[in-house]
Coordinates of C-alpha atoms in Angstrom, one line a residue:
M1 CA -171.4 -142.4 -74.6
P2 CA -169.5 -139.7 -72.8
E3 CA -169.7 -136.1 -74.3
L4 CA -166.6 -135.1 -76.1
L5 CA -164.7 -132.4 -75.0
T6 CA -163.7 -129.5 -77.1
S7 CA -160.2 -128.1 -77.8
V8 CA -158.5 -125.3 -79.7
E9 CA -155.0 -125.7 -80.7
L10 CA -152.5 -123.1 -81.7
F11 CA -149.3 -124.0 -83.8
A12 CA -150.6 -127.4 -84.6
G13 CA -147.9 -128.3 -87.0
A14 CA -148.0 -131.7 -88.5
G15 CA -151.0 -132.9 -85.9
G16 CA -149.0 -135.0 -83.3
L17 CA -150.6 -133.1 -80.4
A18 CA -154.0 -133.0 -82.1
L19 CA -154.0 -136.7 -82.7
G20 CA -153.0 -137.4 -79.2
L21 CA -155.8 -135.1 -78.0
E22 CA -158.3 -136.6 -80.1
R23 CA -157.5 -140.1 -79.0
A24 CA -157.8 -138.6 -75.4
G25 CA -161.4 -137.7 -76.1
F26 CA -161.1 -134.0 -77.4
Q27 CA -162.6 -132.7 -80.5
A28 CA -160.9 -129.8 -82.0
A29 CA -162.9 -126.9 -82.9
A30 CA -159.9 -125.3 -84.7
L31 CA -156.3 -126.0 -85.6
V32 CA -154.3 -123.0 -86.1
E33 CA -151.0 -123.0 -88.1
F34 CA -148.9 -120.6 -90.2
D35 CA -146.7 -123.1 -92.3
K36 CA -148.6 -123.9 -95.6
N37 CA -147.1 -127.3 -95.8
A38 CA -148.2 -128.1 -92.4
C39 CA -151.6 -127.0 -93.1
A40 CA -151.9 -129.3 -96.0
T41 CA -150.8 -132.2 -93.7
L42 CA -153.4 -131.2 -91.2
R43 CA -156.0 -131.0 -93.9
A44 CA -155.2 -134.3 -95.1
N45 CA -155.3 -136.0 -91.8
F46 CA -158.3 -134.2 -90.2
P47 CA -160.3 -133.6 -93.2
D48 CA -163.4 -132.7 -90.9
T49 CA -161.5 -130.3 -88.7
P50 CA -161.3 -126.4 -89.5
V51 CA -157.7 -125.5 -90.2
I52 CA -157.0 -121.8 -89.9
E53 CA -154.0 -121.1 -92.1
G54 CA -151.9 -117.7 -91.1
D55 CA -150.5 -115.6 -88.6
V56 CA -152.0 -116.6 -85.1
R57 CA -151.6 -112.7 -84.2
G58 CA -154.4 -112.2 -86.6
V59 CA -157.0 -114.6 -85.1
D60 CA -159.8 -113.2 -83.6
W61 CA -160.6 -115.9 -80.8
S62 CA -164.4 -114.7 -80.5
E63 CA -165.0 -116.0 -83.8
I64 CA -163.7 -119.3 -82.7
A65 CA -165.8 -119.9 -79.6
A66 CA -167.5 -117.8 -76.9
P67 CA -165.5 -117.2 -73.8
G68 CA -165.7 -120.3 -71.4
E69 CA -167.2 -122.6 -74.1
T70 CA -163.8 -124.3 -75.0
D71 CA -162.7 -127.1 -72.5
L72 CA -159.0 -127.0 -73.6
V73 CA -156.5 -124.4 -75.1
A74 CA -153.4 -126.4 -76.4
G75 CA -150.1 -125.9 -78.4
G76 CA -146.7 -125.7 -78.5
P77 CA -145.3 -122.0 -79.2
P78 CA -142.3 -122.0 -81.6
C79 CA -139.4 -123.2 -79.5
Q80 CA -136.4 -121.7 -81.5
P81 CA -136.1 -118.7 -79.1
F82 CA -135.6 -121.1 -76.2
S83 CA -134.1 -124.1 -77.9
L84 CA -130.4 -125.4 -76.4
A85 CA -129.7 -126.0 -80.1
G86 CA -130.3 -122.4 -81.0
S87 CA -129.1 -118.8 -80.0
Q88 CA -131.6 -118.7 -77.2
R89 CA -132.6 -115.1 -77.8
G90 CA -135.8 -115.8 -75.7
E91 CA -138.4 -113.0 -75.5
A92 CA -136.2 -110.7 -77.8
D93 CA -136.8 -113.2 -80.6
E94 CA -139.7 -112.2 -82.9
R95 CA -140.5 -115.9 -83.2
D96 CA -141.6 -116.0 -79.4
M97 CA -145.3 -116.7 -79.7
I98 CA -145.9 -117.5 -75.9
P99 CA -147.7 -114.1 -75.6
E100 CA -150.2 -115.3 -78.4
F101 CA -150.7 -118.5 -76.4
V102 CA -151.5 -116.4 -73.4
R103 CA -153.8 -114.2 -75.6
A104 CA -155.8 -117.3 -76.8
V105 CA -156.3 -118.3 -73.0
Q106 CA -157.5 -114.6 -72.2
G107 CA -160.0 -114.7 -75.3
L108 CA -161.3 -118.3 -75.0
R109 CA -161.1 -118.6 -71.2
P110 CA -161.0 -122.4 -71.4
K111 CA -161.4 -124.8 -68.5
A112 CA -157.7 -125.9 -68.8
F113 CA -154.9 -125.3 -71.1
L114 CA -151.8 -127.2 -72.1
M115 CA -148.5 -125.5 -73.5
E116 CA -145.6 -127.6 -74.7
N117 CA -142.1 -126.3 -75.2
V118 CA -138.5 -127.3 -75.1
R119 CA -136.6 -127.5 -71.8
G120 CA -134.2 -124.6 -72.7
L121 CA -137.4 -122.5 -71.5
L122 CA -136.1 -123.6 -68.1
S123 CA -132.5 -122.5 -68.6
P124 CA -131.1 -119.8 -66.1
R125 CA -130.9 -117.2 -68.7
H126 CA -134.6 -117.2 -69.3
A127 CA -135.6 -117.5 -65.5
D128 CA -137.1 -114.2 -65.2
Y129 CA -139.1 -114.6 -68.4
Y130 CA -140.2 -118.0 -67.3
R131 CA -141.4 -116.8 -64.2
R132 CA -143.5 -113.9 -65.8
V133 CA -145.0 -116.4 -68.3
L134 CA -146.1 -118.5 -65.5
E135 CA -147.6 -115.3 -63.6
R136 CA -149.5 -114.5 -66.8
L137 CA -150.9 -118.0 -67.3
A138 CA -151.9 -118.0 -63.6
E139 CA -154.0 -114.9 -64.1
P140 CA -154.3 -113.9 -67.9
A141 CA -157.0 -111.6 -67.2
L142 CA -159.0 -109.8 -64.5
G143 CA -161.2 -112.3 -62.8
L144 CA -159.7 -115.3 -64.6
R145 CA -157.5 -117.6 -62.6
Y146 CA -155.6 -120.9 -63.2
T147 CA -153.6 -123.0 -61.0
V148 CA -150.5 -123.7 -63.3
T149 CA -148.2 -126.7 -62.9
P150 CA -145.1 -127.0 -65.0
N151 CA -143.9 -130.6 -65.6
L152 CA -140.4 -131.4 -67.1
V153 CA -140.8 -134.8 -68.7
C154 CA -138.8 -137.3 -70.9
A155 CA -141.2 -138.6 -73.5
A156 CA -139.4 -142.1 -73.2
D157 CA -140.7 -142.4 -69.7
Y158 CA -144.2 -142.5 -71.0
G159 CA -143.7 -145.1 -73.8
V160 CA -142.2 -142.9 -76.8
P161 CA -139.3 -144.5 -78.4
Q162 CA -137.5 -141.4 -78.1
Q163 CA -135.3 -139.5 -75.5
R164 CA -137.3 -136.1 -76.1
W165 CA -137.4 -133.7 -72.9
R166 CA -140.0 -131.3 -72.9
V167 CA -141.8 -128.8 -70.7
L168 CA -145.6 -129.3 -70.3
V169 CA -147.3 -126.4 -68.7
I170 CA -150.9 -127.3 -67.6
G171 CA -153.3 -124.8 -66.1
I172 CA -156.6 -125.8 -64.5
R173 CA -159.2 -123.0 -64.2
E174 CA -160.1 -122.0 -60.6
D175 CA -163.6 -123.5 -60.7
Q176 CA -162.5 -126.9 -62.0
N177 CA -160.9 -128.4 -58.6
P178 CA -157.3 -127.5 -59.7
E179 CA -156.0 -128.9 -56.3
G180 CA -157.0 -132.4 -57.4
F181 CA -154.9 -132.3 -60.5
A182 CA -151.7 -134.1 -60.9
F183 CA -149.6 -135.2 -64.0
P184 CA -149.2 -138.8 -64.0
E185 CA -146.0 -140.7 -62.8
P186 CA -143.7 -142.4 -65.5
T187 CA -144.9 -145.8 -66.9
H188 CA -141.7 -146.8 -68.4
S189 CA -137.8 -146.6 -67.3
F190 CA -134.3 -147.1 -68.5
E191 CA -133.6 -149.2 -65.4
A192 CA -136.4 -151.8 -66.4
L193 CA -134.8 -151.6 -70.1
L194 CA -131.5 -152.7 -68.6
H195 CA -133.1 -155.4 -66.5
S196 CA -134.7 -156.7 -69.7
Q197 CA -131.4 -156.7 -71.8
Y198 CA -128.8 -157.8 -69.2
V199 CA -130.5 -159.5 -66.3
T200 CA -133.3 -161.5 -67.9
G201 CA -132.2 -161.3 -71.6
E202 CA -135.9 -161.1 -72.5
Y203 CA -135.1 -158.2 -74.9
W204 CA -132.5 -160.2 -76.8
H205 CA -134.9 -163.0 -77.2
R206 CA -137.3 -160.7 -78.9
H207 CA -134.5 -159.1 -80.9
P208 CA -131.8 -161.8 -81.7
V209 CA -129.1 -159.3 -82.3
P210 CA -125.6 -160.8 -82.6
E211 CA -123.6 -160.4 -79.3
D212 CA -121.0 -158.2 -81.0
D213 CA -123.6 -155.8 -82.2
R214 CA -125.2 -155.1 -79.0
L215 CA -125.3 -152.1 -77.1
P216 CA -121.8 -151.8 -75.1
L217 CA -122.4 -150.5 -71.3
N218 CA -120.5 -147.5 -70.7
K219 CA -119.5 -146.7 -67.2
P220 CA -122.7 -144.8 -66.0
H221 CA -124.9 -147.5 -67.5
A222 CA -122.7 -150.2 -65.8
R223 CA -123.3 -148.4 -62.6
K224 CA -127.0 -148.2 -63.2
L225 CA -127.2 -152.0 -63.9
A226 CA -125.4 -152.9 -60.7
L227 CA -128.1 -151.0 -58.8
V228 CA -131.0 -152.8 -60.8
K229 CA -129.2 -156.1 -60.2
Q230 CA -129.2 -155.1 -56.4
N231 CA -132.6 -153.5 -56.2
G232 CA -134.6 -155.0 -58.9
P233 CA -136.1 -153.2 -62.0
G234 CA -139.1 -151.8 -60.1
A235 CA -142.7 -152.0 -61.4
L236 CA -142.4 -150.0 -64.5
L237 CA -142.1 -151.0 -68.0
P238 CA -138.8 -151.1 -70.0
W239 CA -138.1 -147.9 -72.2
R240 CA -139.2 -148.7 -75.7
T241 CA -136.2 -148.7 -78.0
F242 CA -135.6 -147.7 -81.6
R243 CA -135.4 -151.4 -82.5
D244 CA -138.6 -152.1 -80.6
A245 CA -140.5 -149.3 -82.7
T246 CA -139.0 -150.2 -86.1
C247 CA -138.2 -153.9 -86.2
D248 CA -141.1 -154.8 -88.6
L249 CA -139.7 -152.1 -91.0
G250 CA -136.9 -154.3 -91.8
E251 CA -133.3 -154.9 -90.6
I252 CA -131.6 -151.8 -89.4
G253 CA -128.8 -151.2 -92.2
P254 CA -128.2 -149.3 -95.3
V255 CA -131.5 -148.3 -97.1
D256 CA -132.8 -150.2 -100.0
R257 CA -134.8 -147.5 -101.7
S258 CA -136.9 -150.1 -103.5
H259 CA -138.4 -151.4 -100.2
H260 CA -139.6 -148.1 -98.8
T261 CA -142.6 -145.9 -99.4
R262 CA -142.4 -142.8 -101.6
H263 CA -141.4 -140.8 -98.7
A264 CA -137.9 -142.4 -98.7
L265 CA -137.5 -141.2 -102.2
W266 CA -137.3 -137.6 -100.8
R267 CA -133.7 -138.1 -99.9
E268 CA -130.7 -140.2 -100.3
P269 CA -129.9 -141.1 -96.7
I270 CA -126.6 -139.7 -95.6
V271 CA -123.8 -142.1 -94.5
N272 CA -121.1 -140.8 -92.3
P273 CA -118.3 -141.6 -90.0
P274 CA -119.7 -142.1 -86.6
W275 CA -117.0 -140.1 -84.9
K276 CA -118.6 -136.9 -86.5
M277 CA -122.2 -138.0 -85.6
H278 CA -124.2 -138.6 -82.4
P279 CA -126.3 -141.5 -83.7
T280 CA -129.2 -143.1 -82.2
R281 CA -128.1 -146.5 -80.8
P282 CA -130.8 -149.1 -81.9
D283 CA -131.2 -150.6 -78.4
L284 CA -132.0 -147.5 -76.7
P285 CA -134.9 -144.8 -77.5
A286 CA -133.9 -142.8 -80.4
N287 CA -132.3 -139.3 -79.9
T288 CA -134.7 -136.4 -80.1
V289 CA -136.0 -136.1 -83.7
L290 CA -135.0 -132.6 -84.9
A291 CA -136.5 -130.2 -87.4
S292 CA -133.4 -128.6 -88.8
H293 CA -131.4 -130.4 -91.5
S294 CA -128.0 -129.4 -89.7
G295 CA -129.2 -130.7 -86.4
S296 CA -130.7 -133.7 -88.2
A297 CA -127.7 -134.7 -90.1
R298 CA -125.7 -134.9 -86.9
F299 CA -128.3 -136.3 -84.3
N300 CA -130.8 -138.2 -86.3
M301 CA -128.7 -140.8 -87.6
V302 CA -128.9 -144.7 -86.5
Q303 CA -125.8 -146.7 -85.7
L304 CA -125.3 -149.5 -88.3
P305 CA -123.8 -152.8 -87.3
E306 CA -120.6 -152.3 -89.3
G307 CA -119.9 -149.2 -87.3
R308 CA -121.1 -146.6 -89.7
A309 CA -124.1 -144.4 -89.6
R310 CA -127.0 -143.3 -91.8
E311 CA -129.9 -140.6 -91.5
L312 CA -133.2 -141.9 -90.2
T313 CA -135.8 -142.4 -93.0
I314 CA -139.2 -140.7 -92.9
P315 CA -141.0 -144.0 -91.7
E316 CA -138.5 -144.4 -89.0
R317 CA -139.1 -140.8 -87.8
L318 CA -142.7 -141.4 -87.9
R319 CA -142.4 -144.3 -85.7
A320 CA -140.0 -142.3 -83.2
Q321 CA -142.8 -139.7 -83.0
T322 CA -145.4 -142.4 -82.5
F323 CA -147.4 -141.3 -85.7
P324 CA -149.3 -144.3 -87.4
D325 CA -147.7 -145.5 -90.6
T326 CA -150.6 -144.1 -92.4
W327 CA -149.9 -140.5 -91.4
Q328 CA -149.7 -138.3 -94.5
I329 CA -146.8 -135.9 -94.4
I330 CA -147.5 -133.2 -97.2
A331 CA -144.4 -131.4 -98.0
A332 CA -142.8 -129.6 -100.9
G333 CA -139.5 -131.5 -100.2
R334 CA -137.3 -133.1 -97.8
Q335 CA -136.7 -130.0 -95.6
S336 CA -140.3 -129.4 -95.1
A337 CA -140.8 -133.2 -94.1
L338 CA -138.1 -133.0 -91.6
K339 CA -139.2 -129.7 -90.2
Q340 CA -142.9 -131.0 -89.6
L341 CA -141.7 -134.1 -88.1
G342 CA -139.0 -132.7 -85.8
N343 CA -141.4 -130.0 -84.5
A344 CA -144.2 -132.4 -83.7
V345 CA -145.3 -133.4 -80.2
P346 CA -145.1 -137.2 -80.0
V347 CA -148.7 -138.5 -80.4
Q348 CA -148.2 -140.8 -77.3
L349 CA -147.2 -138.0 -75.1
G350 CA -150.0 -135.7 -76.2
Q351 CA -152.4 -138.6 -75.4
V352 CA -150.8 -139.0 -72.1
A353 CA -151.3 -135.4 -71.1
G354 CA -154.7 -135.3 -72.9
N355 CA -156.0 -138.6 -70.9
V356 CA -155.2 -136.9 -67.5
I357 CA -156.8 -133.4 -68.5
A358 CA -159.9 -135.1 -70.0
A359 CA -160.3 -137.4 -66.7
H360 CA -160.0 -134.4 -64.5
L361 CA -162.3 -132.3 -66.4
A362 CA -164.9 -135.2 -66.8
A363 CA -164.8 -135.7 -63.0
Q364 CA -165.9 -132.1 -62.2
R365 CA -169.1 -132.4 -64.5
P366 CA -171.3 -134.5 -62.1
A367 CA -171.0 -131.9 -59.4
Q368 CA -171.8 -129.1 -61.9
G369 CA -174.8 -130.9 -63.2
L370 CA -173.0 -131.4 -66.7
A371 CA -173.1 -127.7 -67.1
A372 CA -170.2 -125.8 -68.8

């Protein structure tokens, strides 16, 4: 049996990245998280993993592992300073925890690191800071160097039923053959989904939606469909849609509270006129699952057949983030649950990143005689 790789994760939240990395073959030596509700969620779902509850700035990394013993340091520093949905104060925001991620890499000296963040980090107003972050990650300490590859990815392109854009910054230590590392190409595409829906019709055979309730083609989609008809869908799989992910939860319509888990009882789903909303269309991947109530109320809605919209249920958000249905979200109330789910890394995306990092590190072991 292959030896498990070790990881340490900062800003672990609800455990989406941790679960993805576990599925990829990493065993977490520690999960660090500040929010007490998220820590309760982590303990409920990872009962055998140490959870460090508190401010990451107070963590002594030498107490976690000796330098060089950890295979992977991972985490998604709080994204509010760079989020396109926020004020984008960047490094001036006291919530900017990227320096703490760098400090963890300095202290643990892992073979690789994975830092997840919002694509707002790439905006022109943060260009100088982003450049300095990459420089610090490339050489976080004297004699410690990494080859750093930033990857802007859409989660839907890797099988997640959600259009969630994220920056994955991956570093491979200089003694781990960094030149041989590459992030995997997408496995799913919008073009293949259009082909399945409007060329072969296979999608509608699986989901017998009345024609009047099907996704209408806007002009950009129609142009893309014309190219698909001309050139074919390619070799990729279709994007997974919200309907694909949730079809066995029941018909998409107003929520019947008696048929949902206790999580649904945390809120009365909001129903609003669609012109004030930007709802998820069931036959596309879901909109980005958001953490804030104000953002969630606008974007984390689903379009109903009669033209209205309602807020996504907790089970639907779990599916959109590719958590298993059995995942326990321990929260003091509805807002805490939304925050945990909205801040999470989709499990499937975490596993994709974990798989390629694990495979790369494992490939270096024979040449090193399985040494650390």
